[in-house]
Amino acid sequence: MDLLNTIGGYAIGFIGAGLAALLAGIGSAKATGMVGQAAAGLISEDPSKFGKAMILQVIPGTQGLYGFVIWFLAFSKLTMGMSVGAGFEILAACLPIAIGGLLSALAQGKVAVASVNILAKKPDDWSKGMIFCITVEFYAILNLLASFMMLSRITL
């Protein structure tokens, strides 16, 4: 029990910070990979569309960045000997971007793949695909803000 009191809060908070970076990063890696595959197919047929296709590929990568920002903020709050309750507060504060970042990145990747198809078939309408991607991004930003606001309320 003494070990739990010594490192328990730190370990729980560490897990929360790690989940924020890990899950959001996994979602972004998977999504940018999916879009990259679709974009590579398009570029093999029409190299002039590289710039627009690359923008569509980069968009689902933002969730990984958001997860890293929350990891950094959560990690900066960790102290050895912190209470288990404080550790759970940090864990709970990291969950919105961890889970929301993972799911929104995967959803945004699917939308961005469809947007690459718009770029392939109707290049003048590719900005409509961007709007679809930005709609999903809004929810990633909400998750980032939720985690940020929760972390900012934690006092140790």
Tab-separated table of C-alpha atoms in Angstrom:
chain	number	residue	atom	x	y	z
A	1	MET	CA	0.000	0.000	0.000
A	2	ASP	CA	2.915	2.315	0.689
A	3	LEU	CA	4.114	1.877	-2.908
A	4	LEU	CA	0.671	2.867	-4.191
A	5	ASN	CA	0.770	6.040	-2.095
A	6	THR	CA	4.297	6.837	-3.311
A	7	ILE	CA	3.987	6.314	-7.058
A	8	GLY	CA	0.302	5.493	-7.598
A	9	GLY	CA	-0.879	8.996	-8.456
A	10	TYR	CA	2.155	9.626	-10.634
A	11	ALA	CA	1.681	6.329	-12.486
A	12	ILE	CA	-2.034	6.926	-13.090
A	13	GLY	CA	-1.394	10.450	-14.367
A	14	PHE	CA	1.480	9.147	-16.494
A	15	ILE	CA	-0.868	6.618	-18.090
A	16	GLY	CA	-3.372	9.390	-18.846
A	17	ALA	CA	-0.719	11.569	-20.463
A	18	GLY	CA	0.540	8.616	-22.445
A	19	LEU	CA	-2.934	7.723	-23.662
A	20	ALA	CA	-3.464	11.277	-24.930
A	21	ALA	CA	-0.364	11.095	-27.110
A	22	LEU	CA	-0.669	7.412	-28.013
A	23	LEU	CA	-4.313	7.137	-29.059
A	24	ALA	CA	-4.478	10.462	-30.882
A	25	GLY	CA	-1.166	9.616	-32.564
A	26	ILE	CA	-2.386	6.178	-33.637
A	27	GLY	CA	-5.503	7.727	-35.152
A	28	SER	CA	-3.470	10.316	-37.046
A	29	ALA	CA	-0.918	7.783	-38.282
A	30	LYS	CA	-3.616	5.425	-39.540
A	31	ALA	CA	-5.619	8.241	-41.149
A	32	THR	CA	-2.710	9.992	-42.852
A	33	GLY	CA	-1.622	6.598	-44.142
A	34	MET	CA	-5.046	5.938	-45.670
A	35	VAL	CA	-5.123	9.347	-47.326
A	36	GLY	CA	-1.537	8.964	-48.479
A	37	GLN	CA	-2.425	5.737	-50.262
A	38	ALA	CA	-5.330	7.369	-52.061
A	39	ALA	CA	-3.233	10.435	-52.890
A	40	ALA	CA	-0.377	8.310	-54.263
A	41	GLY	CA	-2.803	6.638	-56.644
A	42	LEU	CA	-4.030	10.010	-57.833
A	43	ILE	CA	-0.528	11.457	-58.192
A	44	SER	CA	0.575	8.475	-60.291
A	45	GLU	CA	-2.085	9.511	-62.809
A	46	ASP	CA	-1.827	13.310	-62.457
A	47	PRO	CA	1.293	14.658	-60.695
A	48	SER	CA	0.006	18.242	-60.970
A	49	LYS	CA	-2.445	17.544	-58.118
A	50	PHE	CA	0.319	16.807	-55.603
A	51	GLY	CA	-0.037	20.032	-53.572
A	52	LYS	CA	-3.769	19.728	-53.035
A	53	ALA	CA	-3.527	16.002	-52.304
A	54	MET	CA	-0.781	16.630	-49.742
A	55	ILE	CA	-2.941	19.187	-47.933
A	56	LEU	CA	-5.715	16.594	-47.698
A	57	GLN	CA	-3.246	14.061	-46.300
A	58	VAL	CA	-1.896	16.399	-43.629
A	59	ILE	CA	-5.302	17.372	-42.214
A	60	PRO	CA	-5.933	14.166	-40.171
A	61	GLY	CA	-2.483	14.547	-38.634
A	62	THR	CA	-3.593	17.414	-36.415
A	63	GLN	CA	-5.170	15.102	-33.838
A	64	GLY	CA	-1.762	13.577	-33.135
A	65	LEU	CA	-0.425	17.077	-32.547
A	66	TYR	CA	-3.322	17.874	-30.211
A	67	GLY	CA	-2.652	14.675	-28.261
A	68	PHE	CA	1.007	15.640	-27.932
A	69	VAL	CA	0.097	19.106	-26.627
A	70	ILE	CA	-2.109	17.552	-23.940
A	71	TRP	CA	0.618	15.000	-23.143
A	72	PHE	CA	3.048	17.874	-22.590
A	73	LEU	CA	0.640	19.782	-20.353
A	74	ALA	CA	-0.321	16.674	-18.359
A	75	PHE	CA	3.288	15.541	-18.025
A	76	SER	CA	4.258	18.956	-16.652
A	77	LYS	CA	1.738	18.464	-13.809
A	78	LEU	CA	3.135	15.105	-12.699
A	79	THR	CA	5.091	14.992	-9.465
A	80	MET	CA	6.374	11.992	-7.565
A	81	GLY	CA	4.272	11.422	-4.460
A	82	MET	CA	1.160	13.079	-5.873
A	83	SER	CA	-2.095	11.624	-4.613
A	84	VAL	CA	-3.935	8.850	-6.392
A	85	GLY	CA	-6.905	11.214	-6.710
A	86	ALA	CA	-4.758	13.795	-8.500
A	87	GLY	CA	-3.495	11.056	-10.811
A	88	PHE	CA	-7.059	10.104	-11.680
A	89	GLU	CA	-7.873	13.773	-12.351
A	90	ILE	CA	-5.051	13.938	-14.878
A	91	LEU	CA	-6.124	10.635	-16.422
A	92	ALA	CA	-9.715	11.863	-16.755
A	93	ALA	CA	-8.571	15.172	-18.262
A	94	CYS	CA	-6.564	13.341	-20.929
A	95	LEU	CA	-9.393	11.061	-22.031
A	96	PRO	CA	-11.294	13.534	-24.264
A	97	ILE	CA	-8.365	14.072	-26.624
A	98	ALA	CA	-7.189	10.466	-26.298
A	99	ILE	CA	-10.494	8.936	-27.357
A	100	GLY	CA	-11.868	11.877	-29.325
A	101	GLY	CA	-8.549	12.358	-31.109
A	102	LEU	CA	-8.389	8.700	-32.104
A	103	LEU	CA	-11.953	8.556	-33.415
A	104	SER	CA	-11.994	11.953	-35.109
A	105	ALA	CA	-8.681	11.265	-36.861
A	106	LEU	CA	-10.011	7.986	-38.245
A	107	ALA	CA	-13.255	9.642	-39.353
A	108	GLN	CA	-11.393	12.557	-40.861
A	109	GLY	CA	-9.122	10.152	-42.724
A	110	LYS	CA	-12.149	8.564	-44.382
A	111	VAL	CA	-13.501	11.980	-45.341
A	112	ALA	CA	-10.098	13.036	-46.689
A	113	VAL	CA	-9.882	9.862	-48.815
A	114	ALA	CA	-13.273	10.744	-50.285
A	115	SER	CA	-11.995	14.283	-50.837
A	116	VAL	CA	-9.047	12.901	-52.826
A	117	ASN	CA	-11.671	11.270	-55.037
A	118	ILE	CA	-13.340	14.664	-55.498
A	119	LEU	CA	-9.945	16.091	-56.462
A	120	ALA	CA	-9.479	13.292	-59.000
A	121	LYS	CA	-12.880	13.648	-60.652
A	122	LYS	CA	-13.726	17.338	-60.211
A	123	PRO	CA	-10.536	19.265	-59.423
A	124	ASP	CA	-12.340	22.610	-59.274
A	125	ASP	CA	-14.529	21.298	-56.428
A	126	TRP	CA	-11.710	20.004	-54.200
A	127	SER	CA	-12.362	22.795	-51.670
A	128	LYS	CA	-15.732	21.186	-50.927
A	129	GLY	CA	-13.843	18.161	-49.680
A	130	MET	CA	-11.768	20.459	-47.482
A	131	ILE	CA	-14.961	21.789	-45.905
A	132	PHE	CA	-16.041	18.223	-45.112
A	133	CYS	CA	-12.665	17.607	-43.459
A	134	ILE	CA	-12.850	20.834	-41.465
A	135	THR	CA	-16.250	19.818	-40.115
A	136	VAL	CA	-14.670	16.738	-38.518
A	137	GLU	CA	-11.718	18.848	-37.310
A	138	PHE	CA	-14.131	20.963	-35.287
A	139	TYR	CA	-14.845	17.984	-33.027
A	140	ALA	CA	-11.153	17.263	-32.584
A	141	ILE	CA	-10.699	20.875	-31.479
A	142	LEU	CA	-13.577	20.524	-29.008
A	143	ASN	CA	-11.855	17.477	-27.508
A	144	LEU	CA	-8.576	19.386	-27.312
A	145	LEU	CA	-10.309	22.253	-25.520
A	146	ALA	CA	-12.100	19.905	-23.121
A	147	SER	CA	-8.831	18.243	-22.125
A	148	PHE	CA	-7.036	21.585	-21.898
A	149	MET	CA	-9.734	23.145	-19.710
A	150	MET	CA	-9.889	20.110	-17.434
A	151	LEU	CA	-6.096	20.093	-17.016
A	152	SER	CA	-6.047	23.814	-16.303
A	153	ARG	CA	-8.465	23.304	-13.375
A	154	ILE	CA	-6.276	20.716	-11.669
A	155	THR	CA	-4.355	22.165	-8.773
A	156	LEU	CA	-1.797	20.000	-7.038
